[in-house]
Amino acid sequence: MGIELGLPEQFNAADYFVDRNVREGRGDKVAILCEDRSLTYGQVQAGVNRIGNGLKGLGVRMEDRVALMLLDTEVYPQAFFGAIKTGAVPICLNTLMRPKDYLYFLNDSRARVLMLDAALIDVFDPIRKDLRFLEHIVVVNGQAPEWAQSFDRFVEGRSSQLEAAPTGPDDSCFWLYSSGSTGAPKGAVHLQHDMVYCVETYGKQVLGVREDDKCFSAAKLFFAYGLGNGLYFPFSIGATAVYMPARPTAASVYETIARHRPTIFFGVPTLYASMLQAEGGLDGVRLCVSAGEALPADILRRWVERHHVQIADGIGSTEISHIFISNSIDSIKPGSSGKVVPGYEAKIVDENFNEVAVGEIGTLLIKGDSICAFYWNKHEKTKATFLGDWINTDDKYYKDEEGFYYYVGRANDMLKVGGIWVSPVEVENCLIAHPAIFECAVVGATDKDNLVKPRAFIVLKPGYSPGEEMEKELKEYVKKHLAHYKFPRWIVFVDELPKTATGKLKRFELRER
Ligand code: 3UK
């Protein structure tokens, strides 16, 4: 069942996530740890207000868009909530993209202001002249080139007092771009109440984030997953957020954990896999969270064996804001995405939108009040995805008798082999448990009769060599653990798998190889 937030008619998320902490006496509490710097909630509030006033000084008004192209530093929440407090709408842009992607994001959104991290000047510069709507560029965390203004000048003389704009719970609040496997990315328009809904559901009832927690998300703030983990969950309760602007490698992540001793750590399965290959400890961490793609049971098993800390896998999406089905620390089924988070409803349906029986595979629909309002300027995609109260996730799932949900692939990833469904994910989960395999991906390929069969791309761990013998062993291994028809008919050894900027496997690219 849904939950009532009971928000007042006039509601601004910056007031809820920032000002409330100061009002409730947490002004001196550390809000952010980043490298050797630390900021209190009082300092964050002053920064939010100065940035909000700076934006107003540039002529930004309610509903104008402000694009954020920022690394994870203490500036992020201040710019994000600074924009929101004035009623403007921040757009959290992925910082790993190419120039032409930024051209698209900035023209599609018609952002008037860009807050640009100095580290990203070079990737932005090539498209500067082709922008149709952008009026101001503010460079943070470094020197501004002559075509931009420096952050210092932007906030110079700005007051640290600012009244929140008279927005309501259903006003636009922030956008996140969601990249599908086909077509241009879609701007998901989130409302002022969406983050609060995630806090009251996943944040409080699954994560159980406490005031004395320190949250460290290796997934960046521009990612819907990272935004909750590193920003609105800790800020909802006056906890501390740990930021690392560097690329999340096993080494940089272990180092940040050792330095700041977070209590909750958020990662993605690929990172957990590489952390298992590297030296390092988890001192102080009480819970790990995984999302973005299914966490293979074998990675979980090896993680718990080594670190004695659980990983709670949960599925979220950009459109739904955060996690809506999840394992929790006291209820974990390896290989499962867990149970429906209180506050959400789930339905697994067939192609006619009829619910399927327990144990049967279908498409996952979700209902819950953190779902974005619509896709910006994408009316047809909006209609296809948002079905009244429900959203079509395009994920294939089944649930067991106990109400645990199991991911079996994207709606378009499933393979029919000999007339029977084969989940590439199931074959991958089997292969990954083999000691020689570091990473693998299975896609459909056609045989001489033009029938689809599974084909595996495999990255071996150091010390193992590809070849006929390894091929044979891996095929036998799958045959031994799964139904015969599921074994990969071909094995291709590769040095690495193609991944999107956010670390998701590009299956479509492998299908074409
Ligand atoms: C897949 C998973 C199996 C699934 C996200 C947590 O990943 C996030 O958002 P995206 O929009 O992608 C959504 C799609 O990714 N997926 C995500 N998590 C899992 N599949 N098991 C999982 N645990 O296909 C989903 O539809 O990039 C994750 C919080 C917020 C998020 N936006």
XYZ file of C-alpha atoms and ligand atoms in Angstrom:
545
model
C 0.000 0.000 0.000
C 1.064 3.549 -0.561
C 1.869 5.815 2.327
C 0.616 9.312 3.059
C 3.392 11.850 3.386
C 1.071 14.532 4.728
C 3.247 17.321 3.346
C 1.985 20.888 3.699
C 0.552 22.717 0.707
C 3.689 24.814 0.545
C 6.653 22.486 0.535
C 10.241 22.868 -0.650
C 12.667 19.932 -0.554
C 15.624 22.191 0.357
C 13.806 23.243 3.498
C 13.077 19.610 4.383
C 16.577 18.227 3.718
C 18.769 21.164 4.747
C 17.054 23.839 6.869
C 15.215 21.308 9.036
C 18.533 19.873 10.261
C 19.614 23.300 11.460
C 16.194 24.050 12.985
C 16.325 20.768 14.882
C 19.687 21.625 16.435
C 22.088 19.851 14.095
C 23.745 23.010 12.772
C 27.149 21.936 14.118
C 26.844 18.314 13.083
C 29.164 17.178 10.263
C 27.105 16.831 7.095
C 29.891 16.093 4.612
C 33.353 14.555 4.644
C 35.272 14.932 1.403
C 39.004 14.263 1.164
C 40.487 16.404 3.971
C 37.500 18.731 4.234
C 34.443 18.609 6.445
C 31.303 20.771 6.463
C 28.601 21.116 9.090
C 24.893 21.357 8.340
C 25.104 25.035 9.248
C 27.833 25.556 6.640
C 25.885 23.596 4.048
C 22.803 25.728 4.723
C 24.788 28.946 4.290
C 26.264 27.598 1.036
C 22.832 26.569 -0.262
C 21.518 30.058 0.422
C 24.477 31.817 -1.176
C 24.198 29.703 -4.309
C 20.436 30.242 -4.400
C 20.980 33.988 -4.174
C 23.707 33.765 -6.829
C 21.292 32.011 -9.190
C 18.640 34.638 -8.533
C 21.283 37.251 -9.289
C 21.744 35.649 -12.715
C 18.023 36.040 -13.325
C 17.045 32.433 -12.618
C 13.354 32.115 -11.755
C 11.061 29.349 -10.568
C 10.979 26.347 -12.944
C 14.100 27.406 -14.843
C 16.528 24.554 -15.251
C 20.059 24.591 -13.812
C 22.348 21.873 -15.132
C 24.900 20.345 -12.783
C 28.017 18.865 -14.305
C 29.793 18.251 -11.039
C 32.016 15.645 -9.468
C 31.113 14.323 -6.015
C 32.319 17.082 -3.689
C 30.744 19.250 -0.990
C 29.602 21.653 -3.729
C 27.120 19.096 -5.079
C 24.425 19.228 -2.380
C 24.817 22.991 -2.073
C 24.245 23.541 -5.797
C 21.465 20.946 -5.929
C 19.507 22.372 -2.998
C 20.508 25.957 -3.835
C 18.659 25.622 -7.130
C 15.701 23.802 -5.547
C 15.356 26.423 -2.829
C 14.778 29.137 -5.435
C 12.176 26.947 -7.140
C 14.570 26.230 -10.014
C 15.130 22.664 -11.160
C 18.600 21.074 -11.051
C 19.495 18.538 -13.716
C 22.048 16.033 -12.501
C 24.239 15.177 -15.457
C 26.382 12.097 -15.741
C 30.018 13.231 -15.639
C 31.378 10.339 -17.701
C 29.786 11.266 -21.016
C 31.150 12.603 -24.288
C 30.754 16.213 -25.595
C 27.886 15.384 -27.962
C 25.928 13.937 -25.055
C 26.207 17.229 -23.176
C 25.079 19.095 -26.257
C 21.965 16.952 -26.234
C 21.311 17.263 -22.469
C 21.732 21.037 -22.440
C 19.667 21.722 -25.548
C 16.964 19.200 -24.667
C 16.541 20.560 -21.137
C 16.988 24.230 -22.120
C 18.966 24.808 -18.954
C 19.818 28.499 -18.534
C 22.696 27.998 -16.133
C 25.389 25.340 -15.972
C 27.417 24.667 -12.848
C 30.561 23.064 -14.260
C 33.311 21.302 -12.352
C 36.724 22.606 -13.464
C 37.790 18.989 -14.027
C 35.167 18.734 -16.813
C 35.972 21.924 -18.730
C 37.698 20.019 -21.532
C 34.745 17.759 -22.244
C 32.335 20.698 -22.228
C 34.390 23.195 -24.254
C 33.920 21.581 -27.723
C 30.121 22.065 -27.673
C 30.017 25.513 -26.074
C 29.266 27.299 -29.342
C 26.431 24.965 -30.349
C 24.314 25.519 -27.256
C 20.989 27.127 -27.999
C 19.636 28.067 -24.580
C 22.454 28.174 -22.037
C 23.163 31.699 -20.758
C 25.581 31.357 -17.845
C 28.387 28.998 -16.936
C 29.740 28.929 -13.389
C 32.954 26.990 -12.846
C 33.440 25.368 -9.459
C 36.404 23.607 -7.833
C 39.030 25.422 -9.927
C 39.945 28.228 -12.329
C 37.309 29.558 -14.734
C 38.287 30.075 -18.376
C 37.460 33.471 -19.930
C 34.060 32.244 -21.217
C 32.772 31.311 -17.763
C 32.490 32.959 -14.393
C 34.271 31.761 -11.318
C 32.356 30.366 -8.380
C 33.905 33.022 -6.130
C 32.571 35.814 -8.285
C 29.204 34.071 -8.556
C 28.687 34.012 -4.777
C 30.610 37.197 -3.949
C 28.585 39.430 -1.639
C 25.617 37.037 -1.705
C 23.623 36.738 1.487
C 23.633 33.498 3.463
C 19.931 33.994 4.147
C 17.308 32.856 1.675
C 13.646 32.068 1.983
C 12.496 28.937 0.155
C 10.396 29.544 -2.963
C 6.669 28.844 -2.468
C 6.698 25.480 -4.228
C 4.276 22.655 -3.433
C 4.727 18.870 -3.088
C 3.860 18.367 -6.770
C 6.147 21.014 -8.251
C 9.082 19.947 -10.413
C 12.137 19.398 -8.240
C 14.966 17.768 -10.215
C 15.594 15.837 -13.399
C 17.674 12.792 -14.140
C 18.398 11.522 -17.613
C 17.717 7.883 -18.204
C 19.446 6.180 -21.099
C 17.538 3.364 -22.716
C 19.144 0.712 -24.870
C 17.711 2.542 -27.881
C 16.888 6.183 -28.659
C 17.954 9.443 -27.053
C 18.107 9.711 -23.247
C 14.880 10.780 -21.575
C 14.710 13.489 -18.925
C 12.747 12.049 -15.996
C 10.981 14.953 -14.277
C 10.873 14.337 -10.522
C 8.646 16.241 -8.110
C 9.308 17.867 -4.730
C 7.761 14.980 -2.787
C 9.649 12.141 -4.536
C 12.779 12.158 -2.361
C 10.636 12.296 0.787
C 8.732 9.232 -0.393
C 12.017 7.317 -0.798
C 13.126 8.392 2.670
C 9.879 7.222 4.301
C 9.948 3.895 2.452
C 13.346 2.434 1.532
C 15.363 4.896 3.635
C 13.628 4.293 6.940
C 12.158 0.832 6.519
C 14.898 -1.048 4.683
C 18.124 0.888 5.135
C 17.238 2.119 8.621
C 19.635 5.027 8.232
C 20.407 6.639 11.611
C 21.687 10.011 12.713
C 25.048 8.496 13.656
C 25.525 6.812 10.269
C 28.127 7.791 7.700
C 26.988 6.954 4.168
C 29.519 6.364 1.416
C 28.280 5.706 -2.103
C 30.784 4.620 -4.727
C 27.921 5.181 -7.195
C 28.082 8.878 -7.997
C 25.540 11.541 -7.031
C 24.478 12.110 -10.644
C 23.117 8.560 -10.684
C 19.630 8.206 -9.126
C 21.089 5.488 -6.897
C 23.959 7.692 -5.686
C 21.720 10.727 -5.158
C 19.698 8.871 -2.542
C 22.667 7.056 -0.996
C 24.973 10.034 -0.692
C 22.574 12.916 -0.419
C 18.946 12.638 0.541
C 19.146 9.587 2.823
C 21.881 10.984 5.080
C 20.407 14.515 4.884
C 16.945 13.234 5.817
C 18.106 12.492 9.336
C 21.200 14.607 9.878
C 23.651 11.777 9.228
C 27.035 12.283 7.516
C 27.793 11.820 3.818
C 31.250 10.776 2.603
C 32.206 11.977 -0.893
C 34.989 10.770 -3.142
C 35.464 12.748 -6.373
C 37.869 10.141 -7.778
C 36.890 7.270 -10.038
C 35.642 4.362 -7.927
C 38.257 1.641 -8.257
C 38.762 -1.095 -5.703
C 41.843 0.779 -4.445
C 40.269 4.253 -4.188
C 37.179 2.848 -2.495
C 39.097 0.799 0.092
C 41.252 3.852 0.766
C 38.229 6.112 1.333
C 36.660 3.510 3.625
C 39.850 3.292 5.679
C 40.094 7.087 5.880
C 36.525 8.082 6.723
C 35.171 4.851 8.222
C 31.637 4.936 6.780
C 28.972 2.744 8.381
C 26.916 2.115 5.229
C 28.563 1.451 1.882
C 26.801 1.500 -1.488
C 28.253 -0.106 -4.600
C 27.369 -1.943 -7.782
C 28.046 -5.635 -8.456
C 31.031 -5.007 -10.757
C 32.717 -2.988 -8.044
C 32.073 -5.672 -5.436
C 33.640 -8.166 -7.844
C 36.780 -6.092 -8.289
C 36.994 -5.325 -4.563
C 37.060 -9.077 -4.028
C 40.162 -9.209 -6.231
C 41.990 -6.480 -4.277
C 43.481 -5.926 -0.841
C 41.535 -3.863 1.661
C 39.212 -3.889 4.650
C 35.771 -2.664 5.616
C 36.420 -1.503 9.172
C 33.354 0.213 10.598
C 30.949 -0.742 7.800
C 27.774 -2.309 9.195
C 25.903 -2.762 5.919
C 26.668 -2.867 2.199
C 24.089 -2.190 -0.471
C 24.118 -3.236 -4.106
C 21.927 -2.094 -6.998
C 22.090 -1.220 -10.679
C 22.153 -4.805 -11.824
C 21.508 -8.113 -10.117
C 24.116 -9.149 -7.566
C 25.216 -12.698 -8.336
C 24.823 -15.016 -5.349
C 28.426 -16.108 -5.639
C 29.795 -12.573 -5.245
C 27.614 -12.153 -2.152
C 28.838 -15.448 -0.741
C 32.502 -14.593 -1.245
C 31.977 -11.076 0.138
C 30.380 -12.277 3.354
C 33.015 -14.982 3.714
C 35.802 -12.416 3.470
C 34.367 -9.270 5.074
C 31.649 -10.663 7.376
C 29.288 -7.881 6.257
C 26.077 -8.510 4.315
C 25.221 -6.941 0.988
C 21.534 -6.051 0.582
C 20.730 -6.196 -3.123
C 17.782 -4.090 -4.273
C 16.361 -2.943 -7.583
C 15.730 0.714 -8.288
C 15.335 2.848 -11.352
C 15.879 6.428 -12.470
C 12.150 6.817 -13.100
C 11.146 5.491 -9.670
C 13.908 7.552 -7.951
C 15.319 4.764 -5.840
C 14.944 1.170 -4.657
C 11.461 -0.406 -4.614
C 12.236 -4.119 -4.173
C 15.021 -5.065 -1.814
C 16.680 -7.495 0.513
C 17.227 -6.122 4.008
C 19.923 -6.862 6.543
C 17.801 -9.429 8.396
C 16.186 -10.937 5.319
C 18.542 -11.830 2.501
C 18.074 -14.439 -0.185
C 21.209 -14.646 -2.319
C 20.397 -14.275 -5.999
C 17.111 -12.505 -5.255
C 16.243 -8.799 -5.407
C 14.324 -9.262 -2.156
C 10.775 -8.249 -1.262
C 8.634 -5.269 -2.191
C 9.641 -2.248 -0.120
C 6.765 -1.017 2.121
C 5.054 1.860 0.314
C 5.339 0.219 -3.123
C 3.228 -2.369 -4.885
C 4.469 -4.807 -7.504
C 2.670 -6.822 -10.149
C 4.165 -9.368 -12.535
C 2.095 -9.503 -15.702
C 1.898 -11.255 -19.064
C 1.662 -9.508 -22.426
C -2.046 -8.775 -21.793
C -1.293 -7.183 -18.431
C -2.835 -10.103 -16.543
C -1.023 -11.114 -13.391
C 0.899 -14.389 -13.733
C 1.037 -17.143 -11.110
C 3.711 -17.435 -8.414
C 6.887 -18.811 -9.989
C 5.992 -17.678 -13.476
C 8.036 -15.110 -15.362
C 6.427 -11.860 -16.489
C 6.989 -8.123 -16.786
C 7.357 -6.156 -13.569
C 5.013 -3.211 -12.968
C 5.472 -0.955 -9.944
C 3.214 1.500 -8.140
C 4.504 4.058 -5.640
C 4.612 7.791 -5.173
C 8.289 8.354 -6.028
C 7.704 7.657 -9.723
C 8.601 10.678 -11.858
C 5.796 12.703 -13.431
C 6.786 12.184 -17.065
C 9.652 12.247 -19.571
C 10.453 15.747 -20.762
C 9.382 16.276 -24.370
C 8.904 12.532 -24.944
C 5.171 12.117 -25.067
C 5.052 8.718 -26.778
C 7.692 7.207 -24.461
C 5.827 8.705 -21.514
C 2.575 7.013 -22.526
C 4.297 3.687 -23.104
C 6.009 3.690 -19.714
C 3.669 5.398 -17.228
C 0.357 3.587 -16.987
C -1.770 5.546 -14.538
C -0.550 4.647 -11.050
C 1.805 2.036 -12.480
C 5.108 2.110 -14.317
C 6.325 -0.588 -16.659
C 9.912 -1.374 -15.632
C 10.508 -3.557 -18.694
C 12.180 -6.030 -16.387
C 11.389 -9.726 -16.376
C 10.779 -11.115 -12.904
C 9.204 -13.991 -11.046
C 8.396 -14.252 -7.356
C 8.536 -17.220 -5.011
C 6.045 -18.401 -2.372
C 7.675 -16.222 0.260
C 7.370 -13.067 -1.794
C 11.001 -12.790 -2.887
C 11.484 -11.395 -6.376
C 14.005 -12.784 -8.862
C 15.399 -10.831 -11.772
C 15.679 -12.862 -14.952
C 16.627 -10.173 -17.465
C 15.313 -7.199 -19.332
C 12.075 -7.704 -21.238
C 14.107 -7.923 -24.415
C 17.032 -9.998 -23.112
C 15.225 -13.259 -22.589
C 16.051 -16.026 -25.016
C 13.789 -18.718 -26.371
C 15.986 -21.774 -26.835
C 14.303 -24.822 -28.239
C 10.985 -23.145 -27.392
C 11.879 -22.684 -23.743
C 12.782 -19.455 -21.966
C 16.424 -19.125 -21.040
C 17.558 -16.268 -18.870
C 21.022 -15.072 -19.899
C 21.385 -13.869 -16.315
C 20.908 -17.361 -14.969
C 23.641 -18.708 -17.243
C 25.919 -15.833 -16.206
C 25.278 -16.505 -12.529
C 26.246 -20.096 -13.079
C 29.422 -19.268 -15.016
C 30.573 -16.576 -12.592
C 30.772 -19.149 -9.812
C 33.499 -20.927 -11.796
C 36.900 -20.140 -10.250
C 38.468 -19.067 -13.572
C 35.910 -16.412 -14.438
C 36.204 -12.747 -13.499
C 33.241 -11.429 -15.488
C 30.958 -12.792 -18.130
C 27.958 -11.953 -20.252
C 25.566 -14.148 -22.175
C 23.540 -12.978 -25.148
C 21.529 -14.649 -27.853
C 23.190 -15.579 -31.139
C 21.810 -17.532 -34.074
C 23.087 -20.925 -35.201
C 23.263 -22.338 -38.747
C 19.506 -22.973 -38.623
C 18.894 -19.385 -37.559
C 17.742 -20.503 -34.139
C 18.739 -18.550 -31.076
C 21.197 -20.133 -28.671
C 23.209 -18.676 -25.770
C 26.665 -17.290 -26.492
C 29.043 -16.374 -23.663
C 31.651 -13.624 -23.551
C 34.155 -14.316 -20.829
C 36.848 -12.360 -19.019
C 39.188 -14.747 -17.228
C 40.903 -14.005 -13.941
C 44.657 -13.478 -14.065
C 46.463 -16.803 -14.142
C 43.915 -18.604 -16.341
C 44.355 -18.958 -20.059
C 41.762 -19.165 -22.805
C 41.708 -22.047 -25.249
C 39.830 -25.134 -26.300
C 40.331 -26.873 -23.020
C 38.922 -23.967 -21.007
C 36.010 -23.707 -23.433
C 35.128 -27.328 -22.949
C 35.438 -27.111 -19.213
C 33.113 -24.105 -18.994
C 30.461 -25.697 -21.195
C 30.560 -28.826 -19.085
C 30.370 -26.732 -15.966
C 27.102 -25.082 -17.071
C 25.662 -28.393 -18.232
C 26.445 -29.807 -14.844
C 24.725 -27.013 -12.912
C 21.810 -26.070 -15.148
C 19.382 -27.702 -17.525
C 21.321 -28.900 -20.592
C 19.709 -26.599 -23.112
C 21.017 -23.589 -21.228
C 24.717 -24.177 -21.831
C 26.510 -21.615 -24.040
C 27.034 -23.089 -27.496
C 29.897 -20.662 -28.132
C 32.449 -19.120 -25.831
C 34.347 -15.970 -26.720
C 37.252 -14.939 -24.505
C 37.631 -11.170 -24.246
C 39.801 -8.745 -22.251
C 36.860 -6.711 -21.041
C 33.102 -6.369 -21.452
C 31.566 -3.290 -23.086
C 29.932 -1.124 -20.414
C 27.881 2.058 -20.386
C 29.141 5.157 -18.583
C 27.340 3.980 -15.454
C 28.868 0.532 -15.597
C 25.974 -1.387 -17.082
C 26.673 -4.124 -19.521
C 25.999 -3.121 -23.130
C 24.300 -6.324 -24.165
C 23.154 -4.919 -27.470
C 26.784 -4.380 -28.440
C 27.625 -8.006 -27.684
C 24.629 -9.221 -29.644
C 26.090 -7.577 -32.718
C 29.541 -9.089 -32.371
C 18.256 -2.785 -13.589
C 18.587 -4.197 -11.546
C 18.533 -6.458 -11.164
C 16.821 -3.060 -13.950
C 18.957 2.413 -9.808
C 19.027 1.835 -7.504
O 19.898 1.142 -11.583
C 19.199 2.071 -11.264
O 18.534 2.840 -12.203
P 18.683 2.780 -13.783
O 17.623 3.678 -14.303
O 18.399 1.282 -14.212
C 17.204 0.622 -13.850
C 17.257 -0.812 -14.356
O 18.491 -1.429 -13.924
N 18.519 -2.997 -12.152
C 18.757 -2.062 -11.235
N 18.997 -2.633 -10.033
C 18.892 -3.960 -10.195
N 18.401 -5.429 -12.021
N 18.835 -6.319 -9.862
C 19.034 -5.090 -9.330
N 19.349 -4.958 -8.032
O 16.784 -3.464 -15.291
C 16.183 -1.683 -13.787
O 14.982 -1.559 -14.511
O 20.083 3.059 -14.199
C 19.276 1.525 -8.823
C 18.495 3.019 -7.131
C 18.163 3.931 -8.091
C 18.395 3.615 -9.441
N 18.092 4.524 -10.380
